[in-house]
Each structure stands twice: as C-alpha cells, then as structure tokens.
mmCIF file of C-alpha atoms and ligand atoms in Angstrom:
data_model
loop_
_atom_site.group_PDB
_atom_site.id
_atom_site.type_symbol
_atom_site.label_atom_id
_atom_site.label_comp_id
_atom_site.label_asym_id
_atom_site.label_seq_id
_atom_site.Cartn_x
_atom_site.Cartn_y
_atom_site.Cartn_z
ATOM 1 C CA MET A 1 8.095 -16.812 23.230
ATOM 2 C CA PRO A 2 6.043 -14.200 21.330
ATOM 3 C CA THR A 3 7.532 -12.472 18.278
ATOM 4 C CA THR A 4 6.661 -8.896 17.387
ATOM 5 C CA ALA A 5 7.157 -7.159 14.047
ATOM 6 C CA ARG A 6 6.490 -3.613 12.887
ATOM 7 C CA ALA A 7 5.729 -2.716 9.273
ATOM 8 C CA HIS A 8 4.852 0.633 7.732
ATOM 9 C CA THR A 9 2.291 1.217 5.053
ATOM 10 C CA ASN A 10 3.163 2.422 1.570
ATOM 11 C CA ILE A 11 1.493 4.560 -1.074
ATOM 12 C CA ALA A 12 1.987 3.592 -4.696
ATOM 13 C CA LEU A 13 3.351 6.193 -7.121
ATOM 14 C CA VAL A 14 2.849 3.712 -9.961
ATOM 15 C CA LYS A 15 -0.155 1.620 -8.946
ATOM 16 C CA TYR A 16 -0.742 -2.102 -8.847
ATOM 17 C CA TRP A 17 -4.310 -2.576 -10.091
ATOM 18 C CA GLY A 18 -5.012 -6.131 -11.159
ATOM 19 C CA LYS A 19 -3.883 -9.713 -10.728
ATOM 20 C CA ARG A 20 -2.828 -12.178 -13.361
ATOM 21 C CA ASP A 21 -2.977 -15.057 -10.875
ATOM 22 C CA PRO A 22 -5.273 -14.430 -7.889
ATOM 23 C CA GLN A 23 -4.180 -17.686 -6.220
ATOM 24 C CA LEU A 24 -0.451 -16.887 -6.230
ATOM 25 C CA MET A 25 -1.181 -13.128 -6.108
ATOM 26 C CA LEU A 26 0.877 -12.387 -9.189
ATOM 27 C CA PRO A 27 0.142 -8.872 -10.445
ATOM 28 C CA GLN A 28 -0.552 -7.781 -14.001
ATOM 29 C CA THR A 29 2.127 -5.089 -13.889
ATOM 30 C CA ASP A 30 5.157 -3.831 -11.971
ATOM 31 C CA SER A 31 4.508 -1.091 -9.404
ATOM 32 C CA LEU A 32 6.471 1.426 -7.346
ATOM 33 C CA SER A 33 5.758 2.962 -3.943
ATOM 34 C CA LEU A 34 6.925 5.108 -1.064
ATOM 35 C CA THR A 35 6.872 3.573 2.430
ATOM 36 C CA LEU A 36 5.632 6.122 4.999
ATOM 37 C CA ASP A 37 6.747 6.763 8.573
ATOM 38 C CA ARG A 38 3.391 7.869 10.014
ATOM 39 C CA PHE A 39 1.240 4.771 9.459
ATOM 40 C CA PHE A 40 2.320 1.373 10.752
ATOM 41 C CA THR A 41 1.161 -1.917 12.230
ATOM 42 C CA ASP A 42 2.652 -3.777 15.200
ATOM 43 C CA THR A 43 1.844 -7.473 15.239
ATOM 44 C CA THR A 44 2.665 -9.981 17.965
ATOM 45 C CA VAL A 45 2.432 -13.659 17.107
ATOM 46 C CA THR A 46 2.561 -16.405 19.742
ATOM 47 C CA ALA A 47 2.715 -20.072 18.823
ATOM 48 C CA ASP A 48 0.370 -21.978 21.125
ATOM 49 C CA ARG A 49 0.243 -25.789 20.950
ATOM 50 C CA ARG A 50 -2.953 -25.810 23.031
ATOM 51 C CA LEU A 51 -4.965 -23.940 20.355
ATOM 52 C CA ASN A 52 -6.911 -25.856 17.724
ATOM 53 C CA HIS A 53 -7.508 -22.752 15.571
ATOM 54 C CA ASP A 54 -5.696 -19.436 15.067
ATOM 55 C CA ARG A 55 -6.923 -16.440 17.049
ATOM 56 C CA PHE A 56 -6.763 -12.836 15.862
ATOM 57 C CA THR A 57 -7.367 -9.447 17.405
ATOM 58 C CA ILE A 58 -6.920 -6.054 15.739
ATOM 59 C CA ASN A 59 -6.718 -3.078 18.064
ATOM 60 C CA GLY A 60 -8.000 -5.335 20.862
ATOM 61 C CA GLN A 61 -11.135 -6.440 18.957
ATOM 62 C CA ALA A 62 -11.775 -9.992 17.741
ATOM 63 C CA VAL A 63 -11.687 -10.298 13.949
ATOM 64 C CA ASP A 64 -14.862 -11.219 11.950
ATOM 65 C CA ASP A 65 -15.248 -14.603 10.195
ATOM 66 C CA LYS A 66 -14.350 -13.389 6.685
ATOM 67 C CA ASN A 67 -11.062 -11.851 7.814
ATOM 68 C CA THR A 68 -10.339 -14.817 10.107
ATOM 69 C CA ASN A 69 -10.528 -17.119 7.062
ATOM 70 C CA ARG A 70 -8.210 -14.892 5.031
ATOM 71 C CA LEU A 71 -5.700 -14.631 7.889
ATOM 72 C CA THR A 72 -5.826 -18.365 8.662
ATOM 73 C CA ALA A 73 -5.211 -19.176 4.980
ATOM 74 C CA PHE A 74 -2.158 -16.914 5.139
ATOM 75 C CA LEU A 75 -0.874 -18.613 8.311
ATOM 76 C CA ASP A 76 -1.346 -21.984 6.557
ATOM 77 C CA LEU A 77 1.323 -20.824 4.082
ATOM 78 C CA VAL A 78 3.625 -19.984 6.990
ATOM 79 C CA ARG A 79 2.979 -23.414 8.560
ATOM 80 C CA GLN A 80 3.750 -25.047 5.226
ATOM 81 C CA LEU A 81 7.059 -23.156 4.978
ATOM 82 C CA ALA A 82 8.010 -24.049 8.531
ATOM 83 C CA GLY A 83 6.758 -27.646 8.400
ATOM 84 C CA THR A 84 4.611 -27.245 11.504
ATOM 85 C CA ASP A 85 0.941 -27.503 12.389
ATOM 86 C CA THR A 86 1.063 -25.164 15.383
ATOM 87 C CA ARG A 87 -1.726 -22.603 15.718
ATOM 88 C CA PHE A 88 -1.023 -18.975 16.495
ATOM 89 C CA ASN A 89 -2.380 -16.228 18.638
ATOM 90 C CA VAL A 90 -2.088 -12.946 16.688
ATOM 91 C CA ALA A 91 -2.554 -9.491 18.184
ATOM 92 C CA SER A 92 -2.246 -6.537 15.824
ATOM 93 C CA THR A 93 -2.328 -2.828 16.510
ATOM 94 C CA ASN A 94 -2.707 -0.288 13.738
ATOM 95 C CA HIS A 95 -0.963 2.993 14.452
ATOM 96 C CA VAL A 96 -2.898 5.362 12.312
ATOM 97 C CA PRO A 97 -3.907 8.825 13.525
ATOM 98 C CA THR A 98 -7.427 8.551 14.945
ATOM 99 C CA SER A 99 -9.999 7.392 12.392
ATOM 100 C CA ALA A 100 -7.937 8.539 9.428
ATOM 101 C CA GLY A 101 -9.360 5.730 7.304
ATOM 102 C CA LEU A 102 -5.838 4.942 6.156
ATOM 103 C CA ALA A 103 -5.350 1.579 7.834
ATOM 104 C CA SER A 104 -3.896 -0.668 5.233
ATOM 105 C CA SER A 105 -3.497 -4.318 4.358
ATOM 106 C CA ALA A 106 0.062 -3.482 3.235
ATOM 107 C CA SER A 107 1.452 -2.864 6.726
ATOM 108 C CA ALA A 108 -0.813 -5.570 8.214
ATOM 109 C CA PHE A 109 0.401 -8.428 6.016
ATOM 110 C CA ALA A 110 4.038 -7.310 5.963
ATOM 111 C CA ALA A 111 4.080 -7.290 9.790
ATOM 112 C CA LEU A 112 2.207 -10.611 9.992
ATOM 113 C CA ALA A 113 4.544 -12.275 7.470
ATOM 114 C CA ALA A 114 7.607 -11.174 9.437
ATOM 115 C CA ALA A 115 6.302 -12.014 12.920
ATOM 116 C CA ALA A 116 4.603 -15.322 12.045
ATOM 117 C CA SER A 117 7.456 -16.722 9.940
ATOM 118 C CA ARG A 118 9.994 -15.945 12.668
ATOM 119 C CA GLU A 119 7.715 -17.307 15.396
ATOM 120 C CA ALA A 120 7.354 -20.502 13.348
ATOM 121 C CA GLY A 121 11.150 -20.831 13.320
ATOM 122 C CA CYS A 122 11.930 -19.592 9.766
ATOM 123 C CA HIS A 123 14.708 -17.092 9.130
ATOM 124 C CA LEU A 124 13.626 -15.678 5.785
ATOM 125 C CA SER A 125 15.638 -13.290 3.655
ATOM 126 C CA ARG A 126 13.914 -10.012 2.863
ATOM 127 C CA ARG A 127 13.202 -11.262 -0.638
ATOM 128 C CA GLU A 128 11.554 -14.398 0.742
ATOM 129 C CA LEU A 129 9.621 -12.242 3.189
ATOM 130 C CA SER A 130 8.463 -9.987 0.367
ATOM 131 C CA ARG A 131 7.214 -13.032 -1.577
ATOM 132 C CA LEU A 132 5.413 -14.345 1.501
ATOM 133 C CA ALA A 133 3.796 -10.956 2.282
ATOM 134 C CA ARG A 134 2.578 -10.858 -1.339
ATOM 135 C CA ARG A 135 0.376 -13.895 -0.672
ATOM 136 C CA GLY A 136 -1.499 -11.889 1.995
ATOM 137 C CA SER A 137 -1.988 -8.665 0.052
ATOM 138 C CA GLY A 138 -0.285 -7.405 -3.081
ATOM 139 C CA SER A 139 0.708 -4.025 -1.677
ATOM 140 C CA ALA A 140 2.316 -5.774 1.352
ATOM 141 C CA THR A 141 5.009 -7.116 -1.012
ATOM 142 C CA ARG A 142 6.486 -3.573 -1.043
ATOM 143 C CA SER A 143 6.102 -2.774 2.693
ATOM 144 C CA VAL A 144 8.952 -5.151 3.551
ATOM 145 C CA TYR A 145 11.296 -2.347 2.448
ATOM 146 C CA GLY A 146 11.623 1.290 3.423
ATOM 147 C CA GLY A 147 11.695 4.326 1.152
ATOM 148 C CA LEU A 148 11.157 3.984 -2.574
ATOM 149 C CA VAL A 149 10.386 0.401 -3.547
ATOM 150 C CA GLU A 150 9.769 -1.459 -6.799
ATOM 151 C CA TRP A 151 7.676 -4.629 -7.061
ATOM 152 C CA HIS A 152 8.667 -6.781 -10.039
ATOM 153 C CA ARG A 153 5.552 -8.504 -11.293
ATOM 154 C CA GLY A 154 7.614 -11.583 -12.205
ATOM 155 C CA THR A 155 6.272 -14.651 -13.934
ATOM 156 C CA ASN A 156 5.850 -17.050 -11.011
ATOM 157 C CA ASP A 157 5.985 -17.290 -7.224
ATOM 158 C CA GLN A 158 9.792 -17.151 -7.219
ATOM 159 C CA THR A 159 10.178 -14.072 -9.383
ATOM 160 C CA SER A 160 7.416 -11.792 -8.079
ATOM 161 C CA PHE A 161 8.973 -9.770 -5.230
ATOM 162 C CA ALA A 162 9.848 -6.222 -4.254
ATOM 163 C CA GLU A 163 13.264 -4.562 -4.111
ATOM 164 C CA PRO A 164 14.350 -1.259 -2.697
ATOM 165 C CA LEU A 165 15.164 1.503 -5.178
ATOM 166 C CA MET A 166 16.245 3.935 -2.458
ATOM 167 C CA GLU A 167 15.769 2.752 1.136
ATOM 168 C CA LYS A 168 16.891 6.019 2.694
ATOM 169 C CA VAL A 169 15.294 8.777 0.690
ATOM 170 C CA ASP A 170 17.914 11.522 0.802
ATOM 171 C CA PHE A 171 15.943 14.254 -0.931
ATOM 172 C CA PRO A 172 12.970 16.209 0.459
ATOM 173 C CA LEU A 173 10.102 14.090 -0.897
ATOM 174 C CA GLU A 174 7.068 14.277 1.397
ATOM 175 C CA MET A 175 3.399 13.243 1.426
ATOM 176 C CA LEU A 176 0.359 14.740 3.072
ATOM 177 C CA ALA A 177 -2.880 12.810 3.469
ATOM 178 C CA ILE A 178 -6.156 14.731 3.267
ATOM 179 C CA VAL A 179 -8.728 12.681 5.148
ATOM 180 C CA ILE A 180 -11.950 13.021 3.174
ATOM 181 C CA ASP A 181 -13.833 10.084 4.649
ATOM 182 C CA ALA A 182 -12.601 7.691 7.331
ATOM 183 C CA SER A 183 -15.223 4.967 6.871
ATOM 184 C CA GLN A 184 -14.700 1.521 5.268
ATOM 185 C CA LYS A 185 -14.290 1.532 1.504
ATOM 186 C CA LYS A 186 -17.405 0.490 -0.427
ATOM 187 C CA VAL A 187 -15.642 -1.608 -3.065
ATOM 188 C CA SER A 188 -12.586 -3.469 -1.749
ATOM 189 C CA SER A 189 -9.424 -3.126 -3.829
ATOM 190 C CA ARG A 190 -9.484 -6.888 -4.378
ATOM 191 C CA THR A 191 -12.985 -6.897 -5.910
ATOM 192 C CA GLY A 192 -12.506 -3.550 -7.645
ATOM 193 C CA MET A 193 -9.294 -4.417 -9.462
ATOM 194 C CA GLN A 194 -10.588 -7.816 -10.605
ATOM 195 C CA LEU A 195 -13.670 -6.167 -12.119
ATOM 196 C CA CYS A 196 -11.388 -3.775 -14.039
ATOM 197 C CA VAL A 197 -9.202 -6.615 -15.352
ATOM 198 C CA GLU A 198 -12.278 -8.502 -16.546
ATOM 199 C CA THR A 199 -14.422 -5.705 -17.937
ATOM 200 C CA SER A 200 -12.599 -2.435 -18.652
ATOM 201 C CA PRO A 201 -11.940 -2.038 -22.394
ATOM 202 C CA PHE A 202 -8.931 0.095 -21.414
ATOM 203 C CA TYR A 203 -7.214 -2.600 -19.367
ATOM 204 C CA PRO A 204 -4.769 -3.748 -22.103
ATOM 205 C CA GLU A 205 -3.749 -0.088 -22.529
ATOM 206 C CA TRP A 206 -3.105 0.209 -18.775
ATOM 207 C CA ARG A 207 -0.483 -2.553 -18.957
ATOM 208 C CA THR A 208 1.399 -0.599 -21.616
ATOM 209 C CA ILE A 209 1.050 2.705 -19.745
ATOM 210 C CA VAL A 210 2.479 1.231 -16.544
ATOM 211 C CA GLU A 211 5.574 0.028 -18.381
ATOM 212 C CA SER A 212 6.433 3.544 -19.522
ATOM 213 C CA ASP A 213 5.368 5.046 -16.171
ATOM 214 C CA MET A 214 7.826 2.717 -14.416
ATOM 215 C CA THR A 215 10.687 3.774 -16.696
ATOM 216 C CA ASN A 216 9.864 7.468 -16.388
ATOM 217 C CA MET A 217 9.330 7.288 -12.617
ATOM 218 C CA LYS A 218 12.678 5.585 -12.050
ATOM 219 C CA ALA A 219 14.393 8.281 -14.116
ATOM 220 C CA ALA A 220 12.624 11.027 -12.113
ATOM 221 C CA ILE A 221 13.730 9.360 -8.853
ATOM 222 C CA ALA A 222 17.331 9.083 -10.091
ATOM 223 C CA ASN A 223 17.182 12.823 -10.880
ATOM 224 C CA GLN A 224 15.533 13.549 -7.516
ATOM 225 C CA ASP A 225 13.005 15.554 -9.515
ATOM 226 C CA ILE A 226 10.085 15.865 -7.090
ATOM 227 C CA ASN A 227 7.820 17.750 -9.501
ATOM 228 C CA ARG A 228 8.278 15.098 -12.167
ATOM 229 C CA ILE A 229 7.683 12.315 -9.605
ATOM 230 C CA GLY A 230 4.479 14.071 -8.561
ATOM 231 C CA GLN A 231 3.305 14.686 -12.134
ATOM 232 C CA LEU A 232 3.854 11.061 -13.117
ATOM 233 C CA ALA A 233 2.176 9.740 -9.956
ATOM 234 C CA GLN A 234 -0.843 11.990 -10.564
ATOM 235 C CA GLU A 235 -1.242 10.878 -14.177
ATOM 236 C CA ASN A 236 -0.852 7.245 -13.184
ATOM 237 C CA ALA A 237 -3.490 7.579 -10.442
ATOM 238 C CA LEU A 238 -5.964 9.281 -12.789
ATOM 239 C CA ARG A 239 -5.546 6.488 -15.302
ATOM 240 C CA MET A 240 -6.059 3.851 -12.626
ATOM 241 C CA HIS A 241 -9.278 5.578 -11.621
ATOM 242 C CA ALA A 242 -10.323 5.761 -15.276
ATOM 243 C CA LEU A 243 -10.293 1.953 -15.204
ATOM 244 C CA THR A 244 -12.900 1.952 -12.438
ATOM 245 C CA LEU A 245 -15.119 4.369 -14.386
ATOM 246 C CA SER A 246 -14.825 2.235 -17.518
ATOM 247 C CA ALA A 247 -15.529 -1.115 -15.798
ATOM 248 C CA ASP A 248 -18.896 -2.845 -16.118
ATOM 249 C CA PRO A 249 -20.603 -1.803 -13.941
ATOM 250 C CA GLY A 250 -18.626 1.418 -13.686
ATOM 251 C CA TYR A 251 -17.867 2.796 -10.224
ATOM 252 C CA THR A 252 -15.648 5.349 -8.548
ATOM 253 C CA TYR A 253 -13.828 5.787 -5.253
ATOM 254 C CA PHE A 254 -14.034 9.557 -5.579
ATOM 255 C CA GLU A 255 -16.358 11.604 -3.412
ATOM 256 C CA GLU A 256 -17.169 15.291 -3.511
ATOM 257 C CA GLY A 257 -14.282 16.060 -1.167
ATOM 258 C CA THR A 258 -11.901 14.124 -3.425
ATOM 259 C CA MET A 259 -12.857 16.326 -6.383
ATOM 260 C CA ARG A 260 -12.588 19.472 -4.251
ATOM 261 C CA ALA A 261 -9.042 18.503 -3.223
ATOM 262 C CA MET A 262 -8.043 17.740 -6.827
ATOM 263 C CA ARG A 263 -9.334 21.123 -8.020
ATOM 264 C CA LEU A 264 -7.579 22.970 -5.213
ATOM 265 C CA VAL A 265 -4.271 21.251 -5.982
ATOM 266 C CA ASP A 266 -4.654 22.216 -9.656
ATOM 267 C CA THR A 267 -5.170 25.841 -8.603
ATOM 268 C CA LEU A 268 -2.147 25.795 -6.283
ATOM 269 C CA ASN A 269 -0.050 24.407 -9.126
ATOM 270 C CA ALA A 270 -1.302 27.029 -11.565
ATOM 271 C CA ASN A 271 -0.233 29.636 -8.995
ATOM 272 C CA GLY A 272 3.280 28.192 -8.791
ATOM 273 C CA LEU A 273 2.952 26.183 -5.546
ATOM 274 C CA HIS A 274 3.918 22.734 -6.779
ATOM 275 C CA CYS A 275 2.084 19.726 -5.381
ATOM 276 C CA TYR A 276 0.432 16.690 -6.956
ATOM 277 C CA TYR A 277 -2.235 14.227 -5.884
ATOM 278 C CA THR A 278 -2.724 10.497 -5.834
ATOM 279 C CA MET A 279 -5.710 8.398 -4.693
ATOM 280 C CA ASP A 280 -6.082 4.694 -3.918
ATOM 281 C CA ALA A 281 -9.132 2.480 -3.384
ATOM 282 C CA GLY A 282 -10.908 5.149 -1.351
ATOM 283 C CA PRO A 283 -11.784 8.851 -1.331
ATOM 284 C CA ASN A 284 -8.747 10.130 0.604
ATOM 285 C CA VAL A 285 -6.210 12.226 -1.278
ATOM 286 C CA LYS A 286 -2.439 12.100 -0.758
ATOM 287 C CA LEU A 287 -0.298 14.988 -1.912
ATOM 288 C CA ILE A 288 3.285 14.711 -3.139
ATOM 289 C CA TYR A 289 5.536 17.747 -2.782
ATOM 290 C CA ASN A 290 8.901 19.115 -1.684
ATOM 291 C CA SER A 291 8.978 19.378 2.143
ATOM 292 C CA LYS A 292 10.115 23.006 1.870
ATOM 293 C CA ASP A 293 6.590 23.870 0.640
ATOM 294 C CA ARG A 294 4.792 22.012 3.455
ATOM 295 C CA GLN A 295 3.662 25.019 5.472
ATOM 296 C CA GLN A 296 2.432 26.966 2.477
ATOM 297 C CA ILE A 297 0.438 23.959 1.281
ATOM 298 C CA ILE A 298 -1.083 23.394 4.732
ATOM 299 C CA ASP A 299 -2.020 27.093 4.938
ATOM 300 C CA GLN A 300 -3.997 26.700 1.707
ATOM 301 C CA LEU A 301 -5.674 23.396 2.594
ATOM 302 C CA ALA A 302 -6.526 23.949 6.263
ATOM 303 C CA PRO A 303 -9.357 26.495 5.729
ATOM 304 C CA VAL A 304 -11.077 24.090 3.293
ATOM 305 C CA PHE A 305 -10.580 20.671 4.927
ATOM 306 C CA GLY A 306 -9.713 21.500 8.560
ATOM 307 C CA LYS A 307 -6.260 21.224 10.050
ATOM 308 C CA ASP A 308 -7.074 17.959 11.853
ATOM 309 C CA LYS A 309 -7.797 16.271 8.494
ATOM 310 C CA LEU A 310 -4.254 16.872 7.222
ATOM 311 C CA ILE A 311 -1.576 14.324 8.120
ATOM 312 C CA VAL A 312 2.030 14.840 7.045
ATOM 313 C CA ALA A 313 4.136 11.724 6.406
ATOM 314 C CA LYS A 314 7.787 11.283 5.507
ATOM 315 C CA PRO A 315 9.564 8.305 3.961
ATOM 316 C CA GLY A 316 9.580 5.443 6.468
ATOM 317 C CA PRO A 317 11.584 2.254 7.171
ATOM 318 C CA GLY A 318 11.086 -1.367 6.177
ATOM 319 C CA VAL A 319 9.786 -4.158 8.375
ATOM 320 C CA SER A 320 11.612 -4.858 11.616
ATOM 321 C CA ILE A 321 11.374 -7.647 14.120
ATOM 322 C CA THR A 322 11.792 -7.780 17.881
ATOM 323 C CA GLN A 323 12.328 -11.158 19.476
ATOM 324 C CA LEU A 324 11.150 -10.481 23.013
HETATM 325 C C1 DP6 B 1 -4.831 1.144 -5.129
HETATM 326 O O1 DP6 B 1 -2.852 -4.640 -2.066
HETATM 327 O O2 DP6 B 1 -5.044 -3.824 -1.103
HETATM 328 O O3 DP6 B 1 -3.509 0.694 -3.221
HETATM 329 O O4 DP6 B 1 -3.646 -7.549 -3.342
HETATM 330 O O5 DP6 B 1 -6.119 -7.703 -3.330
HETATM 331 O O6 DP6 B 1 -4.888 -7.334 -1.184
HETATM 332 P P1 DP6 B 1 -4.917 -7.112 -2.679
HETATM 333 O O7 DP6 B 1 -5.054 -5.544 -2.929
HETATM 334 P P2 DP6 B 1 -4.273 -4.317 -2.275
HETATM 335 O O8 DP6 B 1 -4.420 -3.257 -3.467
HETATM 336 C C2 DP6 B 1 -3.724 -2.057 -3.472
HETATM 337 C C3 DP6 B 1 -4.240 -1.173 -4.552
HETATM 338 C C4 DP6 B 1 -3.743 0.262 -4.530
HETATM 339 C C5 DP6 B 1 -2.508 0.424 -5.397
HETATM 340 C C6 DP6 B 1 -1.190 -0.059 -4.832
HETATM 341 O O9 DP6 B 1 -0.994 -0.085 -3.606
HETATM 342 O O10 DP6 B 1 -0.303 -0.345 -5.657
#
C-alpha cells in the first residue's frame, strides 16, 4: 500500500547557517521560520520487496546519481528505525508556481520523512519526525510544523528538533516572493554554510547575534508586531549574507535584481509603506509585511519586476499524511 505525505516549505526569519555536526546535522544555532501555504511537496512512497535499490522520481523525472545517493542514505535511516531492509519506490511532486526557483529541500525531506517512515511501519511523533527530517536537510526539521516554528539546535540527536511557536498564525503576517532568477543556485546551501563556518572571521559573532535575534523575534511574535518581525528578519538576513562575503573565498547569492529589490523596499519603507526583505541561498527576495498592504506593495513592484514574478504566500500547515 503506498503512503503519501504533503509538506510545505518554510522561510527562515532567523536563519540557520552552519552545522556543528554535519553527520548528525546538528546546527550551530537555533533558528525560526514561517511555513508557507503556496509551496509544497507531495511524496508517495511504496515499499517494494522486489526492488534491490531505491527508486526516485521528482516531477516525473528520474533523479541523478548524486541526489539518489543522498536520498538512499536518508532512507537507510528510515530502514534502521523500522528494522527492515525493504527498498522503496519514491515519487515526489513539487508544487511551486512554474519555474519560480523556490523548490526547497525543506518540504522535500519533511514529506519524505513522513511518508517513508509510515510506509516502513513506524508511527513517529511529530518530534521524532522533526528529528528524522533534520537528517535529510536542516531546514526540513521546521517544515514538520505549520506557522511560526522554532528549531532548537540541541546538543545531540535527541535534543535537536523543531517546535511550533504559533501553528495557526492569527495575525495578518504575509510573504511575497519576488522571483529574480529561477535557475539552480550556484553554491548549494550545504557547501556555502560550511565554508562560512570554516573561514569567515565573523562566524563566532554570528552565533552571538542569533541568540539575541531569537529572543527579540519571539518577543515581536508575542506582540504580533509585524514591522518589528520584518525589521529583525531583514537584519538577520543581511548578517547571514555578510558571512558569505567574508568567507574565503568570498561569494554572494545576490544578483543585480536582488539589489534592485532591496533598494526599492528601502524606498517604500522611507515613504511609509512598511515591508522588509529576506534572502536565502539564492537571488530571490521574499518580502514580509501586513496583508492589508499587499495591493499597494504589488502596485509598486509590478512595473519593475513584472506581475508574474510576484507570488503571494500566507502561513501554511505542517506535514500531513494520507494512507491510501
Ligand atoms: C538559507 O536546509 O538547505 O535557507 O541542512 O545542508 O540541507 P542543509 O541546508 P538547508 O539550508 C537552509 C539555509 C537557509 C536558512 C534556513 O532555512 O534557515
């Protein structure tokens, strides 16, 4: 019997950018994110005793060797948990508006963790699921939950998991993605963050900054203060990107369009239309704002970036499973 799970992607407001233990995928710092409704992955896993290796397709296409190895290593963890040696057939579909370049390992590994563990016969708690998803991709730890989510860095495999801060976001926090470039990122987050940990002279400072950002962000969320949430997220993102610039060799995910979007947002803010930006391991820009200002913001951005490059997303749900 196949098992299908759906998980939504998340965007970090306080970023995870570095591992302390790459094997166990323990992060250097805590992090905090918003799960989004618009971008999700559906994954169907079928145990098949006749297979002698796992098989993967994403959006109907067979997966290349490098990703097959990463996915098989992840399924080995599931087999270990379940005490089985069965191989799996895995079919994943990313639901991301056409070529938005926002497909994410967060929704992919959260959906795979949920579907594969259930298909293998395990009934994991959400905390156990979060720990399992972490082994696939750090950001997937948080996609197990909906809404605003905190990932505790922890000190070992048991204690590094995510928890919901507010699963149903009951204030008008919204995000808008500006698609600057939909192609594959040039430096993967995995490689990029490791280089920063090893070579950026600012890395020790980043650990301290994230601690205070976490405290301040949680206070802003408790106060439902969207402008403060946005301000803190923007500062945190800029500091994360300062790590990439200060690594050896230095690099950046920003492109011309990224800078143009940042400048425009600064101008809108100066003119009293409050919105803030955040960027991840790629050139696309995500804005944080109060949903009441959505139309005004779109009116300002559309002439510069094109209406079809703007994707509005609201807080979304955690992972869910459908036993067919
Ligand atoms: C910038 O979770 O993709 O989006 O753990 O190596 O798979 P791995 O990295 P990944 O990195 C996400 C980095 C980020 C910030 C964040 O989501 O917190």
